[in-house]
mmCIF file of C-alpha atoms in Angstrom:
data_model
loop_
_atom_site.group_PDB
_atom_site.id
_atom_site.type_symbol
_atom_site.label_atom_id
_atom_site.label_comp_id
_atom_site.label_asym_id
_atom_site.label_seq_id
_atom_site.Cartn_x
_atom_site.Cartn_y
_atom_site.Cartn_z
ATOM 1 C CA UNK V 150 86.794 104.452 77.081
ATOM 2 C CA UNK V 151 89.778 102.327 77.618
ATOM 3 C CA UNK V 152 90.001 100.089 80.431
ATOM 4 C CA UNK V 153 93.424 101.497 81.143
ATOM 5 C CA UNK V 154 95.609 104.553 80.436
ATOM 6 C CA UNK V 155 99.251 104.068 79.999
ATOM 7 C CA UNK V 156 100.992 107.146 81.264
ATOM 8 C CA UNK V 157 104.642 107.468 79.893
ATOM 9 C CA UNK V 158 106.896 110.727 80.163
ATOM 10 C CA UNK V 159 109.707 110.811 77.930
ATOM 11 C CA UNK V 160 112.486 112.778 76.704
ATOM 12 C CA UNK V 161 115.573 112.072 74.170
ATOM 13 C CA UNK V 162 115.189 108.458 74.128
ATOM 14 C CA UNK V 163 115.389 107.681 70.524
ATOM 15 C CA UNK V 164 117.574 104.410 71.113
ATOM 16 C CA UNK V 165 115.890 102.657 73.633
ATOM 17 C CA UNK V 166 111.869 104.132 73.253
ATOM 18 C CA UNK V 167 110.775 101.614 70.202
ATOM 19 C CA UNK V 168 111.386 98.327 72.410
ATOM 20 C CA UNK V 169 109.202 99.865 74.894
ATOM 21 C CA UNK V 170 106.453 100.645 72.565
ATOM 22 C CA UNK V 171 106.729 97.224 70.778
ATOM 23 C CA UNK V 172 106.292 95.736 74.433
ATOM 24 C CA UNK V 173 103.129 97.625 74.786
ATOM 25 C CA UNK V 174 101.722 96.872 71.204
ATOM 26 C CA UNK V 175 102.419 93.309 72.069
ATOM 27 C CA UNK V 176 100.016 93.565 75.206
ATOM 28 C CA UNK V 177 97.525 90.372 75.368
ATOM 29 C CA UNK V 178 95.036 92.875 76.757
ATOM 30 C CA UNK V 179 94.487 95.667 73.862
ATOM 31 C CA UNK V 180 91.928 97.835 75.409
ATOM 32 C CA UNK V 181 94.107 100.486 76.429
ATOM 33 C CA UNK V 182 95.328 104.117 75.666
ATOM 34 C CA UNK V 183 98.889 105.380 75.668
ATOM 35 C CA UNK V 184 99.644 109.046 77.112
ATOM 36 C CA UNK V 185 103.201 109.713 75.862
ATOM 37 C CA UNK V 186 104.253 113.019 77.227
ATOM 38 C CA UNK V 187 107.343 114.345 75.304
ATOM 39 C CA UNK V 188 108.867 116.523 77.406
ATOM 40 C CA UNK V 189 110.858 118.787 75.195
ATOM 41 C CA UNK V 190 112.926 115.880 73.464
ATOM 42 C CA UNK V 191 115.906 117.203 70.934
ATOM 43 C CA UNK V 192 116.655 114.185 69.631
ATOM 44 C CA UNK V 193 114.593 111.659 67.346
ATOM 45 C CA UNK V 194 111.993 110.904 69.873
ATOM 46 C CA UNK V 195 109.373 113.208 68.677
ATOM 47 C CA UNK V 196 109.437 111.860 65.219
ATOM 48 C CA UNK V 197 109.072 107.924 66.581
ATOM 49 C CA UNK V 198 106.016 109.021 68.813
ATOM 50 C CA UNK V 199 104.424 110.470 65.655
ATOM 51 C CA UNK V 200 105.218 107.683 63.424
ATOM 52 C CA UNK V 201 103.545 105.268 66.403
ATOM 53 C CA UNK V 202 100.392 107.449 66.609
ATOM 54 C CA UNK V 203 100.072 107.444 62.947
ATOM 55 C CA UNK V 204 99.781 103.716 62.963
ATOM 56 C CA UNK V 205 97.864 103.304 66.337
ATOM 57 C CA UNK V 206 95.090 105.391 67.015
ATOM 58 C CA UNK V 207 95.628 104.183 71.019
ATOM 59 C CA UNK V 208 98.211 106.582 70.989
ATOM 60 C CA UNK V 209 98.203 110.179 71.847
ATOM 61 C CA UNK V 210 101.406 112.282 71.963
ATOM 62 C CA UNK V 211 101.677 115.598 73.834
ATOM 63 C CA UNK V 212 104.038 117.725 73.132
ATOM 64 C CA UNK V 213 105.541 120.039 75.957
ATOM 65 C CA UNK V 214 108.776 122.263 76.502
ATOM 66 C CA UNK V 215 111.053 120.620 78.493
ATOM 67 C CA UNK V 216 109.514 120.939 82.466
ATOM 68 C CA UNK V 217 110.922 117.900 84.233
ATOM 69 C CA UNK V 218 109.296 114.801 85.074
ATOM 70 C CA UNK V 219 106.993 115.626 87.365
ATOM 71 C CA UNK V 220 105.319 118.568 85.415
ATOM 72 C CA UNK V 221 105.361 115.999 82.507
ATOM 73 C CA UNK V 222 103.537 113.399 84.761
ATOM 74 C CA UNK V 223 100.798 115.936 85.909
ATOM 75 C CA UNK V 224 100.130 116.602 82.662
ATOM 76 C CA UNK V 225 99.696 113.545 81.224
ATOM 77 C CA UNK V 226 97.650 112.275 84.081
ATOM 78 C CA UNK V 227 95.154 115.032 83.610
ATOM 79 C CA UNK V 228 94.254 113.865 80.109
ATOM 80 C CA UNK V 229 94.319 109.961 80.889
ATOM 81 C CA UNK V 230 90.610 108.860 80.357
ATOM 82 C CA UNK V 231 90.639 105.700 82.051
ATOM 83 C CA UNK V 232 90.095 105.233 85.636
ATOM 84 C CA UNK V 233 93.231 102.867 85.890
ATOM 85 C CA UNK V 234 96.553 104.545 85.187
ATOM 86 C CA UNK V 235 99.769 102.247 84.469
ATOM 87 C CA UNK V 236 102.907 104.026 84.783
ATOM 88 C CA UNK V 237 105.672 103.218 82.345
ATOM 89 C CA UNK V 238 109.098 104.195 81.187
ATOM 90 C CA UNK V 239 110.440 104.924 77.731
ATOM 91 C CA UNK V 240 113.536 102.306 78.497
ATOM 92 C CA UNK V 241 111.643 99.539 79.889
ATOM 93 C CA UNK V 242 109.869 96.585 78.563
ATOM 94 C CA UNK V 243 106.613 95.274 79.624
ATOM 95 C CA UNK V 244 105.869 91.312 79.931
ATOM 96 C CA UNK V 245 102.929 90.738 77.367
ATOM 97 C CA UNK V 246 100.912 89.763 80.121
ATOM 98 C CA UNK V 247 101.628 93.000 82.168
ATOM 99 C CA UNK V 248 98.024 94.836 81.584
ATOM 100 C CA UNK V 249 95.694 91.667 81.447
ATOM 101 C CA UNK V 250 96.882 90.542 84.965
ATOM 102 C CA UNK V 251 96.805 93.896 86.462
ATOM 103 C CA UNK V 252 93.937 95.264 85.343
ATOM 104 C CA UNK V 253 92.234 92.161 86.121
ATOM 105 C CA UNK V 254 93.156 92.365 89.818
ATOM 106 C CA UNK V 255 92.238 95.557 90.019
ATOM 107 C CA UNK V 256 88.876 95.037 88.364
ATOM 108 C CA UNK V 257 88.119 92.164 90.465
ATOM 109 C CA UNK V 258 89.423 94.027 93.516
ATOM 110 C CA UNK V 259 88.027 97.361 94.207
ATOM 111 C CA UNK V 260 89.497 98.217 97.443
ATOM 112 C CA UNK V 261 93.073 97.871 96.164
ATOM 113 C CA UNK V 262 94.122 101.311 95.271
ATOM 114 C CA UNK V 263 97.523 100.463 94.021
ATOM 115 C CA UNK V 264 98.923 97.353 91.878
ATOM 116 C CA UNK V 265 102.762 96.626 91.314
ATOM 117 C CA UNK V 266 104.053 93.495 90.209
ATOM 118 C CA UNK V 267 107.385 91.908 90.319
ATOM 119 C CA UNK V 268 110.519 93.484 88.499
ATOM 120 C CA UNK V 269 113.568 92.143 86.803
ATOM 121 C CA UNK V 270 116.627 94.660 86.109
ATOM 122 C CA UNK V 271 118.341 94.535 83.153
ATOM 123 C CA UNK V 272 120.968 93.908 81.369
ATOM 124 C CA UNK V 273 121.498 91.412 84.074
ATOM 125 C CA UNK V 274 125.372 91.044 83.829
ATOM 126 C CA UNK V 275 125.598 94.770 84.918
ATOM 127 C CA UNK V 276 123.490 94.399 87.819
ATOM 128 C CA UNK V 277 125.474 94.224 91.159
ATOM 129 C CA UNK V 278 124.721 94.156 95.196
ATOM 130 C CA UNK V 279 122.857 96.978 96.158
ATOM 131 C CA UNK V 280 120.352 97.002 93.255
ATOM 132 C CA UNK V 281 120.191 92.816 93.506
ATOM 133 C CA UNK V 282 119.190 93.622 97.116
ATOM 134 C CA UNK V 283 116.537 95.908 96.588
ATOM 135 C CA UNK V 284 114.978 94.255 93.577
ATOM 136 C CA UNK V 285 114.894 90.974 96.214
ATOM 137 C CA UNK V 286 113.173 93.130 98.934
ATOM 138 C CA UNK V 287 110.705 94.643 96.601
ATOM 139 C CA UNK V 288 109.691 91.396 95.184
ATOM 140 C CA UNK V 289 109.328 89.959 98.600
ATOM 141 C CA UNK V 290 106.712 92.169 99.616
ATOM 142 C CA UNK V 291 103.040 90.913 97.844
ATOM 143 C CA UNK V 292 100.721 91.713 100.497
ATOM 144 C CA UNK V 293 99.286 95.025 101.798
ATOM 145 C CA UNK V 294 100.557 93.795 105.262
ATOM 146 C CA UNK V 295 104.031 93.049 104.254
ATOM 147 C CA UNK V 296 104.257 96.392 102.016
ATOM 148 C CA UNK V 297 102.862 98.487 104.850
ATOM 149 C CA UNK V 298 105.140 96.940 107.381
ATOM 150 C CA UNK V 299 108.379 97.896 105.076
ATOM 151 C CA UNK V 300 107.072 101.172 103.811
ATOM 152 C CA UNK V 301 109.586 103.182 105.849
ATOM 153 C CA UNK V 302 112.457 101.094 104.702
ATOM 154 C CA UNK V 303 112.735 101.881 101.179
ATOM 155 C CA UNK V 304 110.418 102.768 98.333
ATOM 156 C CA UNK V 305 108.470 99.737 97.887
ATOM 157 C CA UNK V 306 107.566 99.892 94.390
ATOM 158 C CA UNK V 307 109.434 100.604 90.764
ATOM 159 C CA UNK V 308 107.350 103.318 89.553
ATOM 160 C CA UNK V 309 106.961 101.978 85.888
ATOM 161 C CA UNK V 310 105.646 98.681 87.563
ATOM 162 C CA UNK V 311 102.566 100.119 89.325
ATOM 163 C CA UNK V 312 98.804 100.339 87.764
ATOM 164 C CA UNK V 313 96.551 102.786 90.187
ATOM 165 C CA UNK V 314 93.445 104.515 90.735
ATOM 166 C CA UNK V 315 93.347 107.699 89.002
ATOM 167 C CA UNK V 316 90.759 109.295 91.369
ATOM 168 C CA UNK V 317 92.918 108.231 94.173
ATOM 169 C CA UNK V 318 96.003 109.848 93.314
ATOM 170 C CA UNK V 319 94.149 113.129 92.101
ATOM 171 C CA UNK V 320 92.501 113.078 95.511
ATOM 172 C CA UNK V 321 95.919 113.139 97.248
ATOM 173 C CA UNK V 322 97.226 115.933 94.479
ATOM 174 C CA UNK V 323 99.180 114.296 91.928
ATOM 175 C CA UNK V 324 102.895 114.252 91.676
ATOM 176 C CA UNK V 325 104.774 116.887 93.736
ATOM 177 C CA UNK V 326 108.396 117.994 93.447
ATOM 178 C CA UNK V 327 109.727 118.250 97.065
ATOM 179 C CA UNK V 328 113.228 117.778 96.847
ATOM 180 C CA UNK V 329 113.120 113.969 97.356
ATOM 181 C CA UNK V 330 111.832 111.033 94.884
ATOM 182 C CA UNK V 331 108.232 111.988 93.612
ATOM 183 C CA UNK V 332 106.896 108.276 93.596
ATOM 184 C CA UNK V 333 107.696 107.411 97.111
ATOM 185 C CA UNK V 334 106.117 111.257 97.874
ATOM 186 C CA UNK V 335 103.327 109.869 96.329
ATOM 187 C CA UNK V 336 103.063 106.295 97.551
ATOM 188 C CA UNK V 337 103.555 107.909 101.164
ATOM 189 C CA UNK V 338 100.407 110.338 100.922
ATOM 190 C CA UNK V 339 98.300 107.365 99.547
ATOM 191 C CA UNK V 340 99.546 105.333 102.375
ATOM 192 C CA UNK V 341 98.057 108.396 105.007
ATOM 193 C CA UNK V 342 95.300 108.514 102.852
ATOM 194 C CA UNK V 343 94.402 104.886 103.831
ATOM 195 C CA UNK V 344 95.392 103.396 100.433
ATOM 196 C CA UNK V 345 95.636 99.454 99.927
ATOM 197 C CA UNK V 346 98.354 97.970 98.222
ATOM 198 C CA UNK V 347 99.503 94.758 96.469
ATOM 199 C CA UNK V 348 101.773 92.945 94.078
ATOM 200 C CA UNK V 349 101.284 90.636 91.529
ATOM 201 C CA UNK V 350 103.588 87.351 91.842
ATOM 202 C CA UNK V 351 104.642 87.220 88.583
ATOM 203 C CA UNK V 352 107.538 89.119 86.847
ATOM 204 C CA UNK V 353 106.078 91.850 84.456
ATOM 205 C CA UNK V 354 108.133 94.787 84.100
ATOM 206 C CA UNK V 355 111.840 94.466 82.953
ATOM 207 C CA UNK V 356 113.481 97.529 84.400
ATOM 208 C CA UNK V 357 116.204 98.811 82.830
ATOM 209 C CA UNK V 358 119.535 99.751 84.723
ATOM 210 C CA UNK V 359 121.933 102.336 83.342
ATOM 211 C CA UNK V 360 124.474 104.612 84.529
ATOM 212 C CA UNK V 361 122.344 107.935 84.084
ATOM 213 C CA UNK V 362 119.366 106.767 85.436
ATOM 214 C CA UNK V 363 117.582 109.225 87.705
ATOM 215 C CA UNK V 364 117.576 106.831 90.794
ATOM 216 C CA UNK V 365 121.427 107.064 90.764
ATOM 217 C CA UNK V 366 122.337 110.487 89.758
ATOM 218 C CA UNK V 367 119.516 112.495 90.512
ATOM 219 C CA UNK V 368 119.808 115.000 93.925
ATOM 220 C CA UNK V 369 116.509 113.890 94.583
ATOM 221 C CA UNK V 370 117.345 110.528 95.002
ATOM 222 C CA UNK V 371 120.313 110.262 97.358
ATOM 223 C CA UNK V 372 120.072 108.577 100.995
ATOM 224 C CA UNK V 373 119.826 112.159 102.565
ATOM 225 C CA UNK V 374 116.825 113.166 100.285
ATOM 226 C CA UNK V 375 115.080 109.627 100.852
ATOM 227 C CA UNK V 376 115.830 110.423 104.669
ATOM 228 C CA UNK V 377 114.440 113.532 104.603
ATOM 229 C CA UNK V 378 111.034 112.529 102.879
ATOM 230 C CA UNK V 379 110.720 109.631 105.537
ATOM 231 C CA UNK V 380 110.960 111.664 108.569
ATOM 232 C CA UNK V 381 108.896 114.243 106.886
ATOM 233 C CA UNK V 382 105.947 111.708 106.727
ATOM 234 C CA UNK V 383 106.619 109.888 109.710
ATOM 235 C CA UNK V 384 106.189 113.215 111.779
ATOM 236 C CA UNK V 385 102.508 112.655 110.281
ATOM 237 C CA UNK V 386 102.278 109.148 110.518
ATOM 238 C CA UNK V 387 104.257 106.845 113.274
ATOM 239 C CA UNK V 388 105.545 109.924 115.224
ATOM 240 C CA UNK V 389 102.531 112.109 115.030
ATOM 241 C CA UNK V 390 102.386 114.268 118.630
ATOM 242 C CA UNK V 391 106.010 112.633 119.207
ATOM 243 C CA UNK V 392 108.772 114.926 120.396
ATOM 244 C CA UNK V 393 110.994 112.373 121.451
ATOM 245 C CA UNK V 394 112.428 109.086 120.420
ATOM 246 C CA UNK V 395 114.524 105.946 120.582
ATOM 247 C CA UNK V 396 117.068 104.958 117.861
ATOM 248 C CA UNK V 397 118.391 101.685 117.651
ATOM 249 C CA UNK V 398 121.731 101.938 115.999
ATOM 250 C CA UNK V 399 124.309 104.625 116.880
ATOM 251 C CA UNK V 400 126.246 104.324 113.898
ATOM 252 C CA UNK V 401 126.809 106.473 110.902
ATOM 253 C CA UNK V 402 123.346 106.294 109.761
ATOM 254 C CA UNK V 403 121.672 106.412 112.990
ATOM 255 C CA UNK V 404 123.643 109.843 113.628
ATOM 256 C CA UNK V 405 122.416 110.987 110.442
ATOM 257 C CA UNK V 406 118.718 110.139 111.638
ATOM 258 C CA UNK V 407 119.462 112.289 114.583
ATOM 259 C CA UNK V 408 119.943 115.157 112.804
ATOM 260 C CA UNK V 409 117.187 114.822 110.492
ATOM 261 C CA UNK V 410 114.685 114.463 113.341
ATOM 262 C CA UNK V 411 116.384 117.206 114.903
ATOM 263 C CA UNK V 412 115.304 119.480 112.255
ATOM 264 C CA UNK V 413 111.794 118.568 112.817
ATOM 265 C CA UNK V 414 111.942 119.063 116.493
ATOM 266 C CA UNK V 415 112.162 115.602 117.517
ATOM 267 C CA UNK V 416 114.974 114.589 119.918
ATOM 268 C CA UNK V 417 116.692 111.451 120.452
ATOM 269 C CA UNK V 418 116.487 110.451 124.119
ATOM 270 C CA UNK V 419 118.300 107.308 123.916
ATOM 271 C CA UNK V 420 120.587 105.007 121.717
ATOM 272 C CA UNK V 421 120.262 101.307 121.637
ATOM 273 C CA UNK V 422 123.554 99.328 120.447
ATOM 274 C CA UNK V 423 124.949 95.795 120.558
ATOM 275 C CA UNK V 424 128.559 97.193 120.350
ATOM 276 C CA UNK V 425 129.836 96.687 124.163
ATOM 277 C CA UNK V 426 132.229 99.781 123.462
ATOM 278 C CA UNK V 427 129.550 101.824 122.972
ATOM 279 C CA UNK V 428 127.170 100.866 126.006
ATOM 280 C CA UNK V 429 127.438 103.337 128.719
ATOM 281 C CA UNK V 430 128.375 106.337 126.484
ATOM 282 C CA UNK V 431 126.683 109.498 126.148
ATOM 283 C CA UNK V 432 126.002 110.514 122.310
ATOM 284 C CA UNK V 433 124.648 114.168 121.910
ATOM 285 C CA UNK V 434 123.462 114.165 125.074
ATOM 286 C CA UNK V 435 121.575 110.796 124.993
ATOM 287 C CA UNK V 436 122.725 107.751 126.787
ATOM 288 C CA UNK V 437 123.513 104.338 124.834
ATOM 289 C CA UNK V 438 121.898 101.584 126.553
ATOM 290 C CA UNK V 439 122.030 97.637 126.049
ATOM 291 C CA UNK V 440 119.132 95.910 124.002
ATOM 292 C CA UNK V 441 118.206 94.107 127.190
ATOM 293 C CA UNK V 442 116.545 97.009 128.697
ATOM 294 C CA UNK V 443 113.918 97.057 126.162
ATOM 295 C CA UNK V 444 110.519 96.545 127.186
ATOM 296 C CA UNK V 445 107.028 97.495 125.481
ATOM 297 C CA UNK V 446 105.240 101.023 126.139
ATOM 298 C CA UNK V 447 108.604 103.068 126.561
ATOM 299 C CA UNK V 448 108.168 105.358 124.016
ATOM 300 C CA UNK V 449 108.540 104.874 120.016
ATOM 301 C CA UNK V 450 111.718 103.276 118.650
ATOM 302 C CA UNK V 451 113.110 103.928 115.012
ATOM 303 C CA UNK V 452 115.363 101.147 113.709
ATOM 304 C CA UNK V 453 118.144 102.461 111.877
ATOM 305 C CA UNK V 454 120.572 99.406 111.617
ATOM 306 C CA UNK V 455 121.011 98.745 107.646
ATOM 307 C CA UNK V 456 123.402 95.679 107.907
ATOM 308 C CA UNK V 457 122.508 92.767 105.870
ATOM 309 C CA UNK V 458 120.013 90.561 107.712
ATOM 310 C CA UNK V 459 120.060 92.759 110.706
ATOM 311 C CA UNK V 460 116.306 93.568 110.084
ATOM 312 C CA UNK V 461 115.058 90.202 110.437
ATOM 313 C CA UNK V 462 117.156 89.435 113.635
ATOM 314 C CA UNK V 463 115.983 92.580 115.289
ATOM 315 C CA UNK V 464 112.431 91.536 114.239
ATOM 316 C CA UNK V 465 112.758 88.445 116.028
ATOM 317 C CA UNK V 466 114.581 89.773 119.104
ATOM 318 C CA UNK V 467 111.891 92.614 119.606
ATOM 319 C CA UNK V 468 108.860 90.052 119.345
ATOM 320 C CA UNK V 469 110.409 87.449 121.643
ATOM 321 C CA UNK V 470 110.575 90.985 123.972
ATOM 322 C CA UNK V 471 106.486 91.567 123.328
ATOM 323 C CA UNK V 472 107.502 94.444 121.453
ATOM 324 C CA UNK V 473 104.824 95.309 118.372
ATOM 325 C CA UNK V 474 106.274 96.529 114.964
ATOM 326 C CA UNK V 475 104.454 99.797 113.961
ATOM 327 C CA UNK V 476 103.435 100.200 117.720
ATOM 328 C CA UNK V 477 106.443 99.898 119.685
ATOM 329 C CA UNK V 478 109.112 99.995 117.013
ATOM 330 C CA UNK V 479 109.360 100.916 113.017
ATOM 331 C CA UNK V 480 112.118 99.901 110.793
ATOM 332 C CA UNK V 481 113.494 102.793 108.454
ATOM 333 C CA UNK V 482 116.513 101.343 107.019
#
C-alpha cells in the first residue's frame, strides 16, 4: 500500500506531460502510486503514459472516452489506494520535496484534512497583476484560522497543490459539476463538514500559467460563476436562516451580489458606503448609509469591496468598532 496516491487527470498534454512526470520521478519520497486518467486524448499523451508505466510499476494509466475533468477526477479517485491523495496537473511541476513534506505533516497531524503548499506561477515573465496578487494572497494563508477567515474571498488553494484525506472527500460526495469551479465546490463542502486546513510554508508546486488554462477560459471560472458558488454555500453557512443582509459596497460588484442574493431569497436591507455622493440615496429600495452607523449586533454584513488594500482597512475599522469577523461581517471579495 503506497503512502500517497497521486491523482493526475490529463487530456492532450504531450508537450508538457513529460516534465510533470519527471518531477514526480525525482521526488525524495518514493513510496507513491500515480493514477493517470487519460480523458480521451487525441495526441501522443497515451503513448507517453504507456511508456512511463512500462518503466515504472508505480504508474497506473486509466483510459476513458472524453467525459470532462470532473468525471476524470472521480474515475481516478475511485481507484486510488492510499488514504492520502495528492493532486497534480499534467502541465505543472513539483518540487522534489513536495510529497515528502506534505505527506509527513498529514501523517503527523491526523486532524488536518487538507494540506496545501505555497505555489509559484511560471513562466514568470508572463505573470501580471491579478495572478500575482492571487498568488501572494493564497501564499499568505498558512493556518486553519487564516484560511477559513478568507474562504469566501476566493478559492484558497491551487487545486494541484493539495494533498487530502481520501475518505473525507468521499464522505462529502467527491467532485461535482455544479456550473462553477469543481475544486472550490469541494473545498466549501469540506469546510461545511468541519474539515481542518493548513498550508506548508515552502513553495512546492510550480503552477504553469497559459492562455488556454481552464481558470482563464472556462465558463465555470467566471466572476459570475464564483459569485453563484459563494452565495450557494453562504446560504448554508454564514447566512443560514437569514433573509436580509447589509452589503458594504454599492458599486458594480455590490450590485451584482444583490442580484445573486435575491435569486436565493435574500434581500439587501441597506448599503454601506464611503462615497459621500451615494450616502442618503436609495438603491433598489435600500438606503445607503455612512459606515459610522455600523455597530455590532445589527445583522449580517457582507464586504463586497475589492479595491487593493480595502479588505485590511475594513477589518481594522470593524475591529475598532467592536465588530467580529465571521459573526458580524464576512469578506466575500
